[in-house]
CSV table of C-alpha atoms in Angstrom, one decimal:
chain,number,residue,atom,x,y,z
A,1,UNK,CA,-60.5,31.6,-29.1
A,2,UNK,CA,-60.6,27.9,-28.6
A,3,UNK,CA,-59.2,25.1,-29.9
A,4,UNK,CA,-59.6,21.3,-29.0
A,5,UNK,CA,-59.0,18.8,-32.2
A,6,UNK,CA,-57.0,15.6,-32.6
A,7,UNK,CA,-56.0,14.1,-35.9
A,8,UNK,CA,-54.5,10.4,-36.5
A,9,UNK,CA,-54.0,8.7,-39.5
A,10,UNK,CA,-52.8,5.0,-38.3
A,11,UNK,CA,-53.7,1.6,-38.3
A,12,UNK,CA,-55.7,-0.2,-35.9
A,13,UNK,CA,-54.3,-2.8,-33.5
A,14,UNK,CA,-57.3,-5.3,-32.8
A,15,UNK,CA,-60.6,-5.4,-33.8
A,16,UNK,CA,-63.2,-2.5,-32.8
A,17,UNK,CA,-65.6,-3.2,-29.9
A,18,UNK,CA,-68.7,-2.5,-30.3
A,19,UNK,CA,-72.0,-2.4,-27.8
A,20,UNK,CA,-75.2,-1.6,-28.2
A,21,UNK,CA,-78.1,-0.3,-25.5
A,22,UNK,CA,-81.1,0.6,-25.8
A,23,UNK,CA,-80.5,4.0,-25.8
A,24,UNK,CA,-77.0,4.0,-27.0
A,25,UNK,CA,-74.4,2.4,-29.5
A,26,UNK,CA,-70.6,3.0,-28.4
A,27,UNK,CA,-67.5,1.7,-30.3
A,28,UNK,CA,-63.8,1.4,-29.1
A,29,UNK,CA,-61.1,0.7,-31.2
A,30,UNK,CA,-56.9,1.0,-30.7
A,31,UNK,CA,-55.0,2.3,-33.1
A,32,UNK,CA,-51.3,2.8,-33.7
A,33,UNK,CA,-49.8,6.0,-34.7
A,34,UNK,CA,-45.8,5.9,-36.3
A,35,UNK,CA,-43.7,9.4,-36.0
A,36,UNK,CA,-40.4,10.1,-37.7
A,37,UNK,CA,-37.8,12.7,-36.5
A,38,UNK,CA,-34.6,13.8,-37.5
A,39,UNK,CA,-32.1,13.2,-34.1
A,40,UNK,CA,-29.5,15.8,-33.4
A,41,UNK,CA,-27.2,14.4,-35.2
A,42,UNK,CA,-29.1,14.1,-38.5
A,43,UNK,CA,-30.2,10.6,-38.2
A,44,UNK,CA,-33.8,9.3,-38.4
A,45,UNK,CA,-36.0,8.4,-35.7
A,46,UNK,CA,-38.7,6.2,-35.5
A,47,UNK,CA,-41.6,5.7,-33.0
A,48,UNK,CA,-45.1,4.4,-32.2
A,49,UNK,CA,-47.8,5.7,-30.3
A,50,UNK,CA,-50.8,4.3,-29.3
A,51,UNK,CA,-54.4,5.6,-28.4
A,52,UNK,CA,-57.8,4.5,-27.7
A,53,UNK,CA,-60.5,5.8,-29.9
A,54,UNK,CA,-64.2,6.4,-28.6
A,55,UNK,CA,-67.1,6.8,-31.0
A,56,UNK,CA,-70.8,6.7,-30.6
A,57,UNK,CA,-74.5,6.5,-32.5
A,58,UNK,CA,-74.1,5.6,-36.1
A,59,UNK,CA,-70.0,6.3,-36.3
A,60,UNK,CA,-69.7,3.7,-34.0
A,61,UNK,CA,-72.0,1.2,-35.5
A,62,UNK,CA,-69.9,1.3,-38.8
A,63,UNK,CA,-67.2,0.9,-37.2
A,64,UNK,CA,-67.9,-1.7,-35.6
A,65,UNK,CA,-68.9,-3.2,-38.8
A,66,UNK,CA,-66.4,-2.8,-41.0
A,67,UNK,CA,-62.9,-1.8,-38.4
A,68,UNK,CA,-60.9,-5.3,-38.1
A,69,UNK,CA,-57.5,-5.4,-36.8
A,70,UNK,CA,-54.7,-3.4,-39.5
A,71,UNK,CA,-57.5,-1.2,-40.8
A,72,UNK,CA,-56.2,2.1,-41.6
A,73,UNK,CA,-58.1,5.0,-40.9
A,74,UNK,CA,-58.1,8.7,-40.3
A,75,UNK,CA,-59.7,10.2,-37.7
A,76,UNK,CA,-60.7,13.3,-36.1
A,77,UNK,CA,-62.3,14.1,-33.2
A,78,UNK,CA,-62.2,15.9,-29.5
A,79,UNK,CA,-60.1,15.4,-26.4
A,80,UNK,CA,-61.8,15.3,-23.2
A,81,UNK,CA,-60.2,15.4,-19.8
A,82,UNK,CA,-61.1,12.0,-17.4
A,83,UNK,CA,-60.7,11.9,-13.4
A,84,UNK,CA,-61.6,8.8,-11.7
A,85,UNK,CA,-60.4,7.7,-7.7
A,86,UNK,CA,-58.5,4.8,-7.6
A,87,UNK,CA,-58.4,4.0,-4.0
A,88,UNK,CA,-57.6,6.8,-2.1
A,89,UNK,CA,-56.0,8.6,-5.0
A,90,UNK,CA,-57.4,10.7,-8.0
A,91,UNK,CA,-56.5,9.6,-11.3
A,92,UNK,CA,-56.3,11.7,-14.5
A,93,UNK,CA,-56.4,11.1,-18.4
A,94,UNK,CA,-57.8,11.8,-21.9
A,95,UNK,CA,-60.2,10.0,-23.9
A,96,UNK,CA,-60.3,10.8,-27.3
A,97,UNK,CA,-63.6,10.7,-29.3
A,98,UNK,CA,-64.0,10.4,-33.0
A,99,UNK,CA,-66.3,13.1,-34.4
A,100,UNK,CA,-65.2,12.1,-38.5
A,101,UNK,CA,-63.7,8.7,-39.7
A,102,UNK,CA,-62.5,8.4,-42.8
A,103,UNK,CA,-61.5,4.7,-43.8
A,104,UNK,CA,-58.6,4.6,-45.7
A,105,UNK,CA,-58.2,0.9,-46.3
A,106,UNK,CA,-60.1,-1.5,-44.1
A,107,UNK,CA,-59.8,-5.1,-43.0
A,108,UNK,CA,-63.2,-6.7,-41.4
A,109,UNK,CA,-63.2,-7.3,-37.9
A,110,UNK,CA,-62.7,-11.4,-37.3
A,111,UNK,CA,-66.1,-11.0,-34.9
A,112,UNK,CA,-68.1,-10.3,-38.1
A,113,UNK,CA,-70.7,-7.6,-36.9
């Protein structure tokens, strides 16, 4: 069996991109994730990650509509490998596409789209 799934619930740190082709619509936004842990010693710890979220078609045209920066969402979604050359090296990384977004509470992007 298989398994490849991502979930985030965080809030996002600019407003979403979004481009349209003619064949295609594609939507990028960041988004800030906060973690909590206990340290060895019993004390709480804090930290932030942050990941860039790809969507597409109509998931990425409301997104683009109605994603502004500190809009908190939920999302869920694939990971998928990336390899690119940079120079005479080969680089590797993730992208992480949204398959489900579920807006939590919004803010409208500053662009107005």
């Amino acid at each position: 069996m298989s398994h490849n799934l991502f979930q985030f619930i965080g809030n996002l740190t600019r407003d979403t991109e979004f481009r349209q082709s003619e064949t295609s619509k594609r939507a990028v936004f960041d988004m800030a994730v906060n973690r909590t842990w206990r340290g060895e010693g019993g004390e709480k710890k804090e930290a932030t990650d942050f990941f860039r979220i790809k969507s597409f078609a109509s998931l990425a045209e409301n997104a683009g509509k109605y994603l502004g920066k500190g809009s908190k969402v939920f999302v869920q979604g694939r990971i998928e490998p990336t390899k690119y050359e940079k120079g005479d090296k080969t680089e590797y990384g993730f992208d992480f596409i949204a398959e489900e977004i579920e807006y939590l509470d919004t803010k409208a992007p500053s662009h107005g789209q």
